[in-house]
Amino acid sequence: MRVVTNSEQEDAGRYAMKGFAIGAAQWAGVGLFASGLLYAFAPWYRKTQTVQKFYIVMCFGLGGGAYKSDRYMVQYERRGRAELLDSETKKRYEVLYGNATEAQKNQEKAT
């Protein structure tokens, strides 16, 4: 779907930021879990400074956020394309077969 209007751009941006927040939270949790495992089983990790441990967890969060943001943007585009296709199909159907409400009105007038 081609984003045309400013409101559509803002909607797409909000949806992508929602995906970023969800992905960052998920993958930061994975990073914390991995950090906990490393702290428990790797002596070299215990000697690592806290700032570097924070950077490792932050990299998990940022990478996961970027990935999930992209997935949400693709879903937004696909949903927009599907809506566009549905509306075009409905227009073509109405051109070929007429509108259902018009058919009902014609039947009521005939009786």
Tab-separated table of C-alpha atoms in Angstrom:
chain	number	residue	atom	x	y	z
A	1	MET	CA	0.000	0.000	0.000
A	2	ARG	CA	1.280	3.396	-0.846
A	3	VAL	CA	0.889	5.782	2.081
A	4	VAL	CA	-0.468	8.994	0.630
A	5	THR	CA	-1.994	11.257	3.224
A	6	ASN	CA	-0.377	12.694	6.314
A	7	SER	CA	-2.876	10.935	8.591
A	8	GLU	CA	-2.042	7.571	6.987
A	9	GLN	CA	1.649	8.260	7.522
A	10	GLU	CA	1.023	9.075	11.168
A	11	ASP	CA	-1.091	5.940	11.621
A	12	ALA	CA	1.630	3.808	10.055
A	13	GLY	CA	4.258	5.448	12.263
A	14	ARG	CA	2.209	4.887	15.412
A	15	TYR	CA	1.632	1.260	14.493
A	16	ALA	CA	5.343	0.744	13.830
A	17	MET	CA	6.252	2.384	17.152
A	18	LYS	CA	3.808	0.071	18.898
A	19	GLY	CA	5.645	-2.845	17.295
A	20	PHE	CA	8.985	-1.380	18.360
A	21	ALA	CA	7.865	-1.075	21.985
A	22	ILE	CA	6.527	-4.636	22.056
A	23	GLY	CA	9.616	-6.057	20.354
A	24	ALA	CA	12.005	-4.132	22.578
A	25	ALA	CA	10.231	-5.370	25.706
A	26	GLN	CA	10.190	-8.969	24.479
A	27	TRP	CA	13.794	-9.090	23.409
A	28	ALA	CA	15.056	-7.139	26.405
A	29	GLY	CA	13.475	-9.884	28.492
A	30	VAL	CA	15.345	-12.457	26.423
A	31	GLY	CA	18.549	-10.447	26.935
A	32	LEU	CA	18.007	-10.318	30.685
A	33	PHE	CA	17.410	-14.060	30.760
A	34	ALA	CA	20.560	-14.713	28.711
A	35	SER	CA	22.496	-12.345	30.950
A	36	GLY	CA	21.260	-14.220	34.019
A	37	LEU	CA	22.322	-17.541	32.521
A	38	LEU	CA	25.732	-16.175	31.634
A	39	TYR	CA	26.136	-14.722	35.117
A	40	ALA	CA	25.251	-18.077	36.662
A	41	PHE	CA	27.426	-20.286	34.471
A	42	ALA	CA	30.209	-18.151	32.971
A	43	PRO	CA	32.924	-16.867	35.335
A	44	TRP	CA	34.252	-14.432	32.729
A	45	TYR	CA	30.803	-12.779	32.533
A	46	ARG	CA	30.768	-12.152	36.283
A	47	LYS	CA	33.979	-10.148	35.900
A	48	THR	CA	32.464	-8.028	33.122
A	49	GLN	CA	31.563	-4.488	34.145
A	50	THR	CA	27.901	-3.658	34.735
A	51	VAL	CA	27.889	-1.059	31.967
A	52	GLN	CA	28.912	-3.642	29.391
A	53	LYS	CA	26.263	-6.049	30.645
A	54	PHE	CA	23.730	-3.255	30.194
A	55	TYR	CA	24.922	-2.716	26.616
A	56	ILE	CA	24.457	-6.411	25.864
A	57	VAL	CA	20.865	-6.342	27.130
A	58	MET	CA	20.253	-3.040	25.330
A	59	CYS	CA	21.444	-4.553	22.049
A	60	PHE	CA	18.932	-7.363	22.465
A	61	GLY	CA	16.185	-4.811	23.086
A	62	LEU	CA	17.072	-2.535	20.181
A	63	GLY	CA	17.497	-5.401	17.740
A	64	GLY	CA	14.200	-6.961	18.769
A	65	GLY	CA	12.468	-3.595	18.586
A	66	ALA	CA	13.747	-2.947	15.080
A	67	TYR	CA	12.707	-6.415	13.944
A	68	LYS	CA	9.199	-6.191	15.433
A	69	SER	CA	8.740	-2.641	14.129
A	70	ASP	CA	9.473	-3.851	10.612
A	71	ARG	CA	7.066	-6.779	11.012
A	72	TYR	CA	4.303	-4.410	12.187
A	73	MET	CA	4.936	-2.074	9.254
A	74	VAL	CA	4.675	-4.969	6.790
A	75	GLN	CA	1.423	-6.078	8.446
A	76	TYR	CA	0.068	-2.528	8.178
A	77	GLU	CA	0.899	-2.403	4.472
A	78	ARG	CA	-0.639	-5.810	3.829
A	79	ARG	CA	-3.806	-4.852	5.683
A	80	GLY	CA	-4.045	-1.653	3.622
A	81	ARG	CA	-3.605	-3.585	0.388
A	82	ALA	CA	-6.264	-6.094	1.430
A	83	GLU	CA	-8.735	-3.296	2.247
A	84	LEU	CA	-8.024	-1.640	-1.099
A	85	LEU	CA	-8.509	-4.922	-2.946
A	86	ASP	CA	-11.765	-5.611	-1.080
A	87	SER	CA	-13.168	-2.182	-1.900
A	88	GLU	CA	-12.223	-2.523	-5.584
A	89	THR	CA	-13.754	-6.002	-5.743
A	90	LYS	CA	-16.951	-4.686	-4.153
A	91	LYS	CA	-17.135	-1.837	-6.700
A	92	ARG	CA	-16.688	-4.250	-9.606
A	93	TYR	CA	-19.297	-6.601	-8.168
A	94	GLU	CA	-21.793	-3.753	-7.868
A	95	VAL	CA	-21.105	-2.686	-11.457
A	96	LEU	CA	-21.644	-6.224	-12.756
A	97	TYR	CA	-24.517	-7.396	-10.561
A	98	GLY	CA	-25.996	-4.207	-9.173
A	99	ASN	CA	-26.462	-3.081	-5.628
A	100	ALA	CA	-28.368	-5.415	-3.268
A	101	THR	CA	-30.289	-2.548	-1.650
A	102	GLU	CA	-31.446	-1.297	-5.042
A	103	ALA	CA	-32.711	-4.774	-5.905
A	104	GLN	CA	-34.731	-4.896	-2.688
A	105	LYS	CA	-36.257	-1.477	-3.364
A	106	ASN	CA	-37.189	-2.536	-6.895
A	107	GLN	CA	-38.871	-5.677	-5.574
A	108	GLU	CA	-40.833	-3.675	-2.980
A	109	LYS	CA	-42.015	-1.230	-5.637
A	110	ALA	CA	-43.108	-4.067	-7.907
A	111	THR	CA	-45.294	-5.648	-5.218
